[in-house]
Structure formats: C-alpha cells, structure tokens
XYZ file of N, CA and C in Angstrom:
684
model
N -12.438 -2.737 -16.036
C -11.434 -2.790 -17.128
C -10.777 -4.108 -16.921
N -10.450 -4.456 -15.679
C -9.759 -5.697 -15.426
C -10.675 -6.882 -15.749
N -11.918 -6.772 -15.486
C -12.872 -7.796 -15.789
C -13.063 -8.012 -17.300
N -12.826 -6.929 -18.126
C -13.003 -6.968 -19.523
C -11.763 -7.441 -20.299
N -10.705 -7.349 -19.484
C -9.364 -7.660 -20.289
C -9.274 -9.132 -20.440
N -9.089 -9.608 -21.660
C -8.839 -11.045 -21.883
C -7.441 -11.451 -21.526
N -6.520 -10.559 -21.410
C -5.135 -10.734 -20.931
C -5.057 -11.129 -19.486
N -5.977 -10.764 -18.744
C -5.892 -11.044 -17.253
C -6.808 -12.187 -16.929
N -6.202 -13.140 -16.264
C -6.993 -14.474 -15.849
C -7.930 -14.124 -14.783
N -8.864 -15.027 -14.543
C -9.858 -14.848 -13.390
C -8.998 -14.595 -12.151
N -9.511 -13.745 -11.362
C -8.766 -13.339 -10.187
C -9.500 -13.205 -8.865
N -9.009 -13.063 -7.683
C -9.561 -12.875 -6.415
C -9.357 -11.471 -5.984
N -10.278 -11.068 -5.106
C -10.282 -9.650 -4.526
C -10.155 -9.699 -3.111
N -9.158 -8.932 -2.606
C -9.026 -8.682 -1.107
C -9.066 -7.220 -0.966
N -10.185 -6.718 -0.324
C -10.451 -5.350 -0.322
C -11.155 -4.979 1.056
N -11.426 -3.613 1.155
C -12.136 -3.123 2.274
C -13.576 -3.139 2.084
N -14.000 -2.639 0.865
C -15.574 -2.537 0.653
C -15.825 -3.366 -0.601
N -16.764 -4.143 -0.579
C -17.273 -4.889 -1.742
C -18.607 -4.120 -2.259
N -18.496 -3.842 -3.592
C -19.498 -3.091 -4.236
C -20.093 -3.815 -5.381
N -21.039 -3.284 -6.107
C -21.846 -3.898 -7.150
C -20.925 -4.473 -8.289
N -19.806 -3.817 -8.612
C -19.011 -4.387 -9.732
C -18.361 -5.707 -9.272
N -18.087 -5.909 -8.043
C -17.443 -7.172 -7.572
C -18.513 -8.315 -7.828
N -19.637 -8.045 -7.309
C -20.773 -9.029 -7.450
C -21.013 -9.363 -8.942
N -21.092 -8.285 -9.759
C -21.455 -8.588 -11.243
C -20.223 -9.444 -11.767
N -19.023 -9.147 -11.483
C -17.899 -9.924 -12.042
C -17.840 -11.357 -11.487
N -18.330 -11.390 -10.208
C -18.340 -12.747 -9.662
C -19.495 -13.606 -10.361
N -20.604 -13.041 -10.706
C -21.611 -13.788 -11.396
C -21.129 -14.215 -12.762
N -20.278 -13.362 -13.457
C -19.769 -13.655 -14.723
C -18.620 -14.656 -14.757
N -18.176 -14.877 -13.502
C -17.001 -15.785 -13.409
C -15.602 -15.337 -13.411
N -15.462 -13.985 -13.588
C -14.189 -13.288 -13.533
C -13.487 -13.243 -12.275
N -14.305 -12.930 -11.229
C -13.871 -13.058 -9.878
C -14.207 -14.250 -9.177
N -13.133 -14.890 -8.642
C -13.501 -16.281 -8.035
C -13.878 -16.199 -6.595
N -13.352 -15.172 -5.862
C -13.700 -15.093 -4.436
C -13.322 -13.576 -4.111
N -14.084 -13.115 -3.093
C -13.985 -11.713 -2.622
C -13.916 -11.691 -1.030
N -12.895 -10.922 -0.457
C -12.878 -10.740 0.962
C -12.875 -9.288 1.175
N -13.710 -8.941 2.146
C -13.827 -7.497 2.638
C -14.308 -7.317 4.074
N -14.511 -6.127 4.478
C -14.987 -5.853 5.870
C -16.555 -5.342 5.646
N -16.892 -4.822 4.436
C -18.359 -4.374 4.429
C -18.868 -4.601 3.042
N -20.201 -4.716 2.967
C -20.904 -5.006 1.660
C -21.718 -3.693 1.378
N -21.353 -2.927 0.422
C -22.062 -1.621 0.206
C -22.500 -1.720 -1.242
N -23.687 -2.329 -1.359
C -24.184 -2.562 -2.626
C -25.572 -1.895 -2.860
N -26.031 -1.769 -4.016
C -27.368 -1.180 -4.304
C -28.500 -2.200 -4.025
N -29.682 -1.637 -3.905
C -30.769 -2.518 -3.528
C -30.989 -3.688 -4.533
N -30.970 -3.400 -5.797
C -31.016 -4.421 -6.805
C -29.882 -5.615 -6.544
N -28.769 -5.169 -6.343
C -27.728 -6.079 -6.007
C -27.897 -6.921 -4.717
N -28.545 -6.225 -3.686
C -28.782 -7.015 -2.560
C -29.854 -8.165 -2.794
N -30.807 -7.802 -3.662
C -31.918 -8.704 -3.943
C -31.298 -9.820 -4.915
N -30.276 -9.513 -5.710
C -29.600 -10.527 -6.479
C -28.825 -11.561 -5.540
N -28.215 -10.925 -4.518
C -27.459 -11.913 -3.708
C -28.350 -12.663 -2.776
N -29.411 -12.264 -2.387
C -30.421 -13.091 -1.653
C -31.051 -14.221 -2.529
N -31.284 -13.809 -3.709
C -31.784 -14.914 -4.722
C -30.913 -15.983 -4.998
N -29.558 -15.614 -4.850
C -28.456 -16.645 -5.226
C -27.600 -16.860 -4.102
N -28.167 -16.850 -2.914
C -27.373 -17.059 -1.651
C -26.446 -18.192 -1.638
N -26.869 -19.392 -2.164
C -26.043 -20.532 -2.143
C -24.707 -20.359 -2.950
N -24.805 -19.599 -4.086
C -23.765 -19.266 -4.966
C -22.707 -18.360 -4.210
N -23.309 -17.282 -3.605
C -22.437 -16.232 -3.137
C -21.870 -16.461 -1.742
N -22.519 -17.360 -0.983
C -21.998 -17.758 0.449
C -20.645 -18.447 0.410
N -20.392 -19.025 -0.820
C -19.083 -19.733 -0.951
C -17.996 -18.874 -1.562
N -18.394 -17.660 -1.905
C -17.446 -16.836 -2.568
C -17.214 -15.492 -2.047
N -17.915 -15.184 -0.987
C -17.825 -13.790 -0.268
C -17.683 -14.047 1.231
N -16.685 -13.337 1.842
C -16.371 -13.460 3.135
C -16.257 -12.029 3.736
N -16.870 -11.669 4.878
C -16.567 -10.429 5.520
C -15.889 -10.597 6.741
N -14.857 -9.874 7.017
C -14.119 -9.847 8.257
C -14.003 -8.519 8.896
N -13.713 -8.395 10.173
C -13.525 -7.094 10.788
C -12.421 -6.368 10.145
N -12.321 -5.052 10.145
C -11.444 -4.204 9.494
C -10.034 -4.566 10.026
N -9.935 -4.973 11.317
C -8.622 -5.257 11.888
C -7.923 -6.332 11.178
N -8.765 -7.181 10.385
C -8.098 -8.188 9.551
C -8.081 -7.769 8.058
N -9.146 -7.272 7.649
C -9.272 -6.941 6.266
C -8.110 -5.834 5.845
N -7.864 -4.930 6.706
C -7.058 -3.849 6.459
C -5.688 -3.943 7.115
N -5.420 -5.098 7.779
C -4.148 -5.297 8.365
C -3.003 -5.361 7.414
N -2.020 -4.391 7.637
C -0.980 -4.330 6.662
C -0.084 -5.602 6.634
N 0.047 -6.236 7.729
C 0.882 -7.436 7.684
C 0.156 -8.540 6.771
N -1.154 -8.633 6.948
C -1.921 -9.589 6.119
C -1.863 -9.244 4.670
N -2.092 -8.041 4.379
C -2.012 -7.502 3.095
C -0.717 -7.907 2.399
N 0.408 -7.513 3.072
C 1.728 -7.862 2.524
C 1.931 -9.268 2.416
N 1.513 -10.136 3.398
C 1.706 -11.545 3.353
C 1.018 -12.190 2.153
N -0.096 -11.646 1.794
C -0.919 -12.115 0.668
C -0.302 -11.738 -0.694
N 0.517 -10.733 -0.632
C 1.076 -10.214 -1.947
C 0.117 -9.438 -2.709
N -0.766 -8.649 -1.998
C -1.835 -7.928 -2.707
C -1.273 -6.887 -3.612
N -1.892 -6.856 -4.835
C -1.686 -5.750 -5.787
C -2.848 -4.737 -5.483
N -2.363 -3.609 -4.892
C -3.486 -2.519 -4.433
C -3.637 -1.624 -5.647
N -4.937 -1.370 -5.932
C -5.285 -0.378 -6.910
C -6.224 0.688 -6.285
N -5.839 1.887 -6.292
C -6.609 2.912 -5.607
C -6.672 4.155 -6.541
N -7.678 5.005 -6.279
C -7.877 6.223 -7.103
C -7.202 7.404 -6.549
N -6.589 8.185 -7.414
C -5.935 9.403 -7.024
C -6.837 10.673 -7.465
N -7.008 11.650 -6.750
C -7.544 12.955 -7.191
C -6.493 13.670 -7.974
N -5.208 13.609 -7.435
C -4.140 14.368 -7.985
C -2.787 13.659 -7.718
N -1.886 13.864 -8.610
C -0.534 13.284 -8.452
C 0.402 14.389 -8.901
N 1.550 14.402 -8.250
C 2.703 15.371 -8.666
C 3.624 14.520 -9.473
N 4.484 15.324 -10.106
C 5.432 14.548 -11.030
C 6.495 13.762 -10.413
N 6.580 13.768 -9.127
C 7.411 12.899 -8.391
C 6.838 11.678 -7.883
N 5.513 11.594 -7.940
C 4.780 10.396 -7.493
C 4.117 10.531 -6.153
N 3.968 11.727 -5.537
C 3.233 11.860 -4.406
C 1.736 11.905 -4.738
N 0.746 11.445 -3.920
C -0.589 11.263 -4.305
C -1.510 12.186 -3.317
N -2.509 12.838 -3.864
C -3.559 13.479 -3.142
C -4.794 12.543 -3.379
N -5.366 11.914 -2.447
C -6.510 11.103 -2.591
C -7.789 11.769 -1.975
N -7.724 12.833 -1.298
C -8.758 13.255 -0.454
C -9.176 14.702 -0.583
N -8.408 15.671 -0.951
C -8.683 17.089 -0.861
C -8.622 17.707 -2.227
N -9.750 18.332 -2.682
C -9.630 18.987 -3.933
C -9.017 20.417 -3.681
N -8.002 20.778 -4.536
C -7.276 21.941 -4.307
C -6.567 22.190 -2.955
N -6.492 21.052 -2.311
C -5.791 21.036 -0.936
C -6.643 21.395 0.129
N -7.939 21.953 -0.037
C -8.754 22.343 1.020
C -10.141 21.719 1.116
N -10.768 21.414 0.038
C -12.111 20.874 0.028
C -11.971 19.276 0.142
N -12.433 18.793 1.307
C -12.414 17.456 1.463
C -13.463 16.540 0.479
N -12.959 15.791 -0.236
C -13.780 14.997 -1.276
C -14.209 13.714 -0.521
N -13.283 13.123 0.110
C -13.520 11.795 0.967
C -12.403 11.563 1.834
N -12.533 10.623 2.800
C -11.480 10.280 3.627
C -10.481 9.435 2.938
N -9.429 9.107 3.638
C -8.326 8.294 3.129
C -8.832 6.919 3.036
N -9.749 6.470 3.851
C -10.224 5.105 3.761
C -9.065 4.072 4.033
N -9.338 2.939 3.299
C -8.443 1.856 3.400
C -7.147 2.054 2.430
N -7.193 3.118 1.599
C -6.056 3.264 0.581
C -4.706 3.375 1.420
N -4.765 3.924 2.606
C -3.486 4.088 3.259
C -2.941 2.703 3.678
N -3.930 1.864 4.269
C -3.547 0.522 4.706
C -3.030 -0.325 3.497
N -3.665 -0.341 2.431
C -3.487 -1.196 1.229
C -2.252 -0.672 0.523
N -2.060 0.660 0.389
C -0.897 1.185 -0.271
C 0.418 0.860 0.401
N 0.422 0.986 1.722
C 1.696 0.797 2.401
C 1.953 -0.713 2.764
N 0.907 -1.522 2.626
C 1.191 -2.951 2.864
C 1.330 -3.679 1.589
N 0.847 -3.261 0.443
C 0.860 -3.912 -0.889
C 2.142 -4.371 -1.296
N 2.160 -5.426 -2.155
C 3.305 -5.894 -2.768
C 3.601 -4.916 -3.926
N 2.668 -4.411 -4.614
C 2.732 -3.377 -5.609
C 1.482 -2.440 -5.295
N 1.854 -1.066 -5.259
C 0.729 -0.170 -5.022
C 0.587 0.648 -6.366
N -0.640 0.615 -6.861
C -0.996 1.287 -8.099
C -1.992 2.439 -7.829
N -1.856 3.547 -8.512
C -2.907 4.618 -8.434
C -3.384 4.931 -9.869
N -4.639 5.164 -9.944
C -5.272 5.346 -11.299
C -6.001 6.789 -11.223
N -5.990 7.485 -12.340
C -6.718 8.769 -12.271
C -6.892 9.191 -13.779
N -8.043 9.905 -14.216
C -7.947 10.512 -15.533
C -7.048 11.712 -15.477
N -6.505 11.976 -16.619
C -5.408 13.005 -16.710
C -5.934 14.400 -16.465
N -7.155 14.640 -16.671
C -7.751 16.027 -16.387
C -9.161 15.787 -15.858
N -9.596 17.054 -15.400
C -11.049 17.229 -14.851
C -11.489 18.538 -15.338
N -12.837 18.801 -15.152
C -13.502 19.976 -15.548
C -13.235 20.377 -16.943
N -13.586 19.449 -17.841
C -13.387 19.722 -19.269
C -11.909 20.196 -19.655
N -10.869 19.607 -18.995
C -9.492 19.939 -19.237
C -8.932 21.083 -18.573
N -9.738 21.707 -17.754
C -9.294 22.904 -17.003
C -8.444 22.632 -15.794
N -8.588 21.442 -15.351
C -7.710 20.990 -14.219
C -6.866 19.777 -14.632
N -5.608 19.865 -14.452
C -4.658 18.730 -14.605
C -4.552 17.951 -13.400
N -4.683 16.571 -13.540
C -4.481 15.756 -12.367
C -3.023 15.600 -12.110
N -2.258 15.931 -12.925
C -0.799 15.894 -12.828
C -0.128 17.306 -12.668
N 0.442 17.569 -11.476
C 0.862 18.958 -11.231
C 2.272 18.877 -10.691
N 3.080 20.016 -10.586
C 4.312 20.083 -10.007
C 4.459 19.498 -8.599
N 3.457 19.904 -7.835
C 3.382 19.402 -6.430
C 1.933 19.256 -5.967
N 1.551 18.210 -5.310
C 0.273 17.972 -4.801
C -0.156 19.025 -3.783
N -1.446 19.389 -3.670
C -1.892 20.463 -2.743
C -2.124 19.705 -1.401
N -2.118 18.421 -1.371
C -2.341 17.712 -0.123
C -1.812 16.401 -0.363
N -0.991 15.941 0.543
C -0.365 14.449 0.406
C -0.941 13.578 1.316
N -1.444 12.459 0.701
C -1.900 11.297 1.402
C -0.943 10.150 1.331
N -0.255 10.054 0.152
C 0.607 8.786 -0.066
C 1.859 9.459 -0.635
N 3.097 9.229 0.033
C 4.336 9.751 -0.481
C 4.840 8.852 -1.655
N 5.847 9.423 -2.351
C 6.583 8.816 -3.459
C 7.167 7.404 -3.085
N 7.398 7.267 -1.664
C 8.035 6.048 -1.264
C 7.050 4.777 -1.265
N 5.685 5.139 -1.238
C 4.792 4.013 -1.190
C 4.202 3.773 -2.573
N 4.324 4.794 -3.491
C 3.555 4.706 -4.799
C 4.589 4.068 -5.812
N 4.107 2.948 -6.447
C 4.950 2.198 -7.346
C 4.612 2.502 -8.737
N 3.311 2.703 -9.088
C 2.798 2.681 -10.534
C 1.701 3.710 -10.593
N 1.646 4.603 -11.539
C 0.558 5.470 -11.800
C 0.036 5.273 -13.188
N -1.314 5.236 -13.328
C -1.992 4.993 -14.583
C -2.928 6.020 -14.887
N -3.014 6.568 -16.108
C -4.067 7.421 -16.699
C -4.482 6.866 -17.958
N -5.456 7.546 -18.559
C -5.842 6.956 -19.929
C -4.867 7.129 -21.017
N -3.675 7.787 -20.704
C -2.638 7.787 -21.683
C -1.527 6.780 -21.414
N -1.439 6.211 -20.394
C -0.331 5.169 -20.254
C -0.100 4.792 -18.784
N 0.993 4.085 -18.620
C 1.383 3.553 -17.300
C 2.737 4.066 -16.967
N 3.052 4.761 -15.869
C 4.277 5.167 -15.483
C 4.636 4.171 -14.291
N 5.797 3.442 -14.548
C 6.432 2.608 -13.532
C 7.572 3.236 -12.834
N 7.332 3.660 -11.602
C 8.276 4.467 -10.767
C 9.297 3.735 -10.119
N 9.218 2.330 -10.168
C 10.153 1.623 -9.353
C 11.518 1.681 -9.758
N 12.435 2.035 -8.777
C 13.909 2.022 -9.055
C 14.351 3.375 -9.644
N 13.465 4.422 -9.812
C 13.846 5.562 -10.542
C 14.198 6.770 -9.556
N 15.094 7.642 -9.996
C 15.336 8.859 -9.311
C 14.098 9.900 -9.419
N 14.096 10.902 -8.604
C 13.035 11.819 -8.759
C 12.826 12.442 -10.060
N 14.039 12.803 -10.786
C 13.955 13.357 -12.090
C 13.382 12.310 -13.139
N 13.812 11.062 -12.949
C 13.404 10.028 -13.852
C 11.885 9.720 -13.615
N 11.492 9.787 -12.347
C 9.995 9.555 -12.204
C 9.192 10.663 -12.829
N 9.735 11.836 -12.695
C 8.998 12.934 -13.406
C 8.899 12.918 -14.783
N 9.939 12.541 -15.483
C 9.868 12.323 -16.927
C 8.840 11.149 -17.283
N 8.818 10.177 -16.531
C 7.968 8.901 -16.679
C 6.543 9.441 -16.600
N 6.224 10.052 -15.594
C 4.844 10.598 -15.310
C 4.424 11.552 -16.332
N 5.200 12.579 -16.668
C 4.753 13.454 -17.640
C 4.644 13.000 -18.990
N 5.534 12.011 -19.489
C 5.454 11.496 -20.832
C 4.355 10.400 -20.906
N 4.049 9.700 -19.881
C 3.071 8.497 -20.003
C 1.836 8.731 -19.422
N 1.625 9.716 -18.505
C 0.243 9.867 -17.823
C -0.379 11.213 -18.061
N 0.469 12.311 -18.045
C -0.106 13.660 -18.102
C -0.849 13.883 -19.348
N -1.744 14.737 -19.477
C -2.443 15.040 -20.805
C -1.437 15.822 -21.593
N -1.454 15.572 -22.929
C -0.534 16.303 -23.814
C -0.530 17.774 -23.761
N -1.665 18.304 -23.511
C -1.771 19.777 -23.403
C -0.979 20.280 -22.207
N -0.802 19.623 -21.247
C -0.110 20.022 -20.027
C 1.421 19.547 -19.976
N 1.799 18.736 -20.849
C 3.119 18.239 -20.793
C 4.200 19.395 -21.016
N 4.061 20.319 -21.916
C 5.027 21.308 -21.985
C 5.244 22.141 -20.818
N 4.080 22.466 -20.087
C 4.169 23.254 -18.846
C 4.783 22.422 -17.788
N 4.488 21.136 -17.630
C 5.274 20.359 -16.613
C 6.799 20.184 -16.965
N 7.099 20.068 -18.183
C 8.509 20.036 -18.630
C 9.241 21.316 -18.226
N 8.460 22.450 -18.431
C 9.025 23.840 -18.160
C 9.422 23.885 -16.643
N 8.457 23.423 -15.850
C 8.720 23.414 -14.390
C 9.883 22.501 -14.015
N 9.892 21.264 -14.622
C 11.071 20.340 -14.283
C 12.371 20.910 -14.757
N 12.433 21.625 -15.878
C 13.724 22.033 -16.334
C 14.001 23.540 -16.107
N 13.575 24.002 -14.877
C 13.794 25.493 -14.532
C 15.045 25.700 -13.827
N 16.074 24.754 -14.061
C 17.406 24.988 -13.589
C 17.625 24.897 -11.962
N 16.572 24.240 -11.297
C 16.711 24.046 -9.837
C 17.707 22.954 -9.790
N 18.603 23.234 -8.859
C 19.735 22.117 -8.572
C 19.228 21.193 -7.361
N 19.948 20.023 -7.403
C 19.605 19.080 -6.265
C 19.121 17.864 -6.718
N 18.926 16.908 -5.683
C 18.347 15.559 -6.129
C 16.971 15.672 -6.508
N 16.115 16.559 -5.975
C 14.704 16.714 -6.377
C 14.661 18.119 -6.947
N 14.295 18.316 -8.167
C 14.153 19.713 -8.626
C 12.922 20.409 -8.100
N 12.842 20.770 -6.844
C 11.715 21.445 -6.233
C 11.878 22.941 -6.198
N 10.891 23.621 -6.836
C 10.972 25.151 -6.873
C 9.971 25.705 -5.990
N 10.148 26.283 -4.815
C 9.166 26.745 -3.946
C 8.404 27.952 -4.425
N 9.036 28.702 -5.535
C 8.341 29.773 -5.942
C 7.230 29.436 -6.885
N 7.348 28.246 -7.498
C 6.430 27.870 -8.657
C 5.771 26.481 -8.515
N 5.934 25.797 -7.387
C 5.428 24.432 -7.142
C 3.834 24.404 -7.248
N 3.279 25.602 -6.809
C 1.756 25.617 -6.876
C 1.285 26.499 -7.885
N 2.066 26.727 -8.984
C 1.560 27.611 -10.023
C 0.256 27.137 -10.820
N 0.162 25.750 -10.896
C -1.072 25.172 -11.548
C -2.183 25.632 -10.626
N -2.237 25.400 -9.383
C -3.276 25.693 -8.583
C -3.675 27.171 -8.537
N -2.673 27.978 -8.416
C -2.840 29.320 -8.527
C -3.512 29.872 -9.716
N -3.125 29.307 -10.883
C -3.732 29.638 -12.176
C -5.179 29.233 -12.156
N -5.430 28.097 -11.580
C -7.034 27.725 -11.626
C -7.739 28.648 -10.623
N -7.191 28.973 -9.489
C -7.945 29.812 -8.464
C -8.143 31.260 -9.052
N -7.188 31.767 -9.956
C -7.321 33.080 -10.318
C -8.107 33.211 -11.712
N -7.945 32.138 -12.588
C -8.573 32.255 -13.968
C -9.574 31.099 -14.237
N -9.620 30.017 -13.336
C -10.450 28.969 -13.628
C -9.895 27.862 -14.654
N -8.596 28.018 -15.016
C -7.960 27.125 -15.868
C -6.462 27.021 -15.679
N -6.055 25.720 -15.475
C -4.637 25.536 -15.147
C -3.658 25.867 -16.329
N -4.270 25.848 -17.570
C -3.471 26.164 -18.720
C -2.805 27.644 -18.538
N -3.427 28.371 -17.810
C -2.982 29.925 -17.672
C -1.852 30.092 -16.648
N -0.901 29.218 -16.669
C 0.217 29.256 -15.682
C 1.124 30.389 -15.889
N 1.465 31.120 -14.862
C 2.420 32.187 -14.956
C 3.653 31.843 -14.021
N 4.689 31.671 -14.510
C 5.897 31.264 -13.583
C 6.370 32.550 -12.944
N 6.860 32.382 -11.708
C 7.394 33.480 -11.014
C 8.879 33.517 -11.163
N 9.465 34.652 -11.371
C 10.939 34.754 -11.476
C 11.552 34.807 -10.023
N 12.624 34.169 -9.862
C 13.239 34.135 -8.502
C 13.990 35.476 -8.154
C-alpha cells in the first residue's frame, strides 16, 4: 500500500527480514535502499537478484541482528515501525502471536525490538477474521505482546486510530470508532460504558466475553455479558 500511494515519497527500509515485496518496490524505484539481517525471498526473486546483482548490491545491506534489531540504533534513526497485529484491545494492547491466547501463530520476532525502539510504532490488522465471526478488536487481548505504552497508532481497513496523548477511555473511543468493524462497535461500546469506575474501565467479569462467545458458539457476535 505504501508503494502504491502517490502521497508517500520514495522511501528507505530498515527492517529485520527483507522479502519479495521490498525487492519488487526497489526495482520500481519506490524503495531507495533496504537494510536487514536476512533475505527471505522466493526462488524467482533470488534469480532476479542474481541477474541484476550490480543494481541490488548498491541498494541492499545485511547486518547481524545485533545491529539490525538494536533498539538504540532503531531509535537513533527515527524509524517508523509498522507491524501486524493478530488482535488489539480497546486500550491499545496488542497480541501479535497467539490465536485465542493459546495457539501460537508465530513468534514475536523483531516486532518487540522495533516497536519499543521506534520513533512511531504502528500496528495494522483487518478488523475481522473467519468471515466476520472473529473481531480483531476486543475488550482485552487474550495474550499481550506489546503494551499500550509502546503502541502509538493502530490501523484497520476502516481508519486510523492515533492513540498518542490520550487517556484509556479516549483511546478506547478512538479504536472503536475508527478501527473496529461496524458490526462490533455497539458491543464494544456496551463493554466500555458498563459503569466500571476508575482510570481504566476494566471489567474482570466480562473482559473475555468475546473470546468466550467464540469458543462456545463459533461467533463473537453472540456475546453474553455477565452480571456482577
């Protein structure tokens, strides 16, 4: 998407893993330079690199992960980090690794290094999965990899939630209205406005109601709130 946007000028990439998309955008001129610690590309892409080695050797550098993922270096360069979330809660905590909190989808990888060291840390995710039966935005994540203190911006296909400088309740409103799927917004507002007092409206009786609904019925729409 960044490569296709006419509003974004040509850019450089500082990352952990360089994949096919980076090489393609480099060929088209959108990416000027890329630094990483590994090159994990398809066989056709490898052939492309070898055929144009003179072109790519001036534009790609691989360094040990002690350098590529070093938080001090990431911060000093002013990196804008973009990572993928499996799940986000309405306060800005991110689950990057565990489906429903138990099934490991992948490791945390370099997202921890880049999120904590970045000038701006961004997470992107589709608002739903499984044909809408799973909401990527829930009252509380089932597993936390990145806390609200490290997460600055969340993006879904519905919009951009800028969480910087906002209170827990303000962050929740921002995420619900700008990122959550419209079908789930009323349920998320119900949780947020359930009369829980305090700085963060956390309800231990209902914070995992979305997950419970999916485990019991196969659809997070079927939420049943528990009375205190």
